[in-house]
Amino acid sequence: MPEGHTVHRTANQFNEYFGGRLLRVDSPQGRFSAAARLVDQQVLRTAVAVGKQLFLHFENDLTVRIHLGIYGKWRWYSEFTPSGAVEQVRARFFLEHPAPSQVFLADLRGPTVCDVIDQHEVEAVLARLGPDPLNADYQGAELDRFVRRVTQSKTAIGQLLMDQSVIAGVGNVYRAELLFRAGLNPFVPGSKLAATQVQKIWEDAVVLMEIGVKTGVMITREELFDADPPKLERHFVYKREGQRCRVCGADIALELMQARKLYWCPGCQA
DNA sequence: TACTCATGAGCAA
DNA sequence: TGCTCCTGAGTAG
């Protein structure tokens, strides 16, 4: 489920299993081979997630940048029995001399982006990303930046929340659920919202996405935060079109916004 | 087993 | 706006 919380979990795993270690980097599929050689047998300094992007910084000042897109998947192994077709593995990261039963190998399949870049290119990518609720000092500049971008824009708030330069890491699920929880109509222009309303969206994003990092799943109903509910129970509106709203009983609506499915409740978000 | 759809985003037109 | 990248979960039959 590649919204921002997933990427932060992956960064945490890289730091835990591979941080400060000499890594082998390979591309069984071949498409990443030339780039992989640039960081193969280098020490991983640190892994950092910003929005939906993962940066693996190596000691030779090169960085692997990964964006899962819609298909990308990670698999982690503590035994050398990788599953699935190896020719689909874009990138493989592993320790050459792991301790017994240690997690030592990560396979990456189907990413939109997997490349090796230098520090200037890292900065260029970061420059076009908005603040990330999972990285932010949220009393401070990051929150202000988000509020300013939204309240100065005539674009619908439903679109703004999907714009990675406005807020990095929110995707289609969190977009729908954040707007529902805020009681906001997705089609309202950002400029029509009060700063306090926009601030509340941000604070809610921090709460929901931190739970996502902790649990690994996107749960947006408070009463289920500790319950590990089945998929269809986790949300208020996402993928619930035609069903009754859990709060007001109205039929959940589904519309296309910028070619993405937008779920919302016409009763609660009038 | 075959088919559909998806949590994303860059690009051409 | 529509196409593309191209994995895998879910579902229909």
Coordinates of C-alpha atoms (C1' of nucleotides) in Angstrom, one line a residue, chain A residues 31 71 75 88 109-110 231, chain C residues 1 5-10:
Chain A
R31 CA 17.2 -2.7 -15.9
Y71 CA 2.8 -1.5 -8.6
R75 CA 9.9 -8.3 -0.1
Q88 CA 11.0 -9.3 -12.2
R109 CA 9.7 -5.2 -8.0
G110 CA 7.7 -3.0 -10.3
K231 CA -9.8 -4.2 5.0
Chain C
dT1 C1' -7.2 13.8 -21.0
dC5 C1' 5.1 1.8 -16.8
dC6 C1' 4.0 -3.5 -15.7
dT7 C1' 3.0 -6.3 -10.1
dG8 C1' -0.2 -8.7 -7.7
dA9 C1' -4.6 -8.9 -4.9
dG10 C1' -9.2 -9.9 -5.5

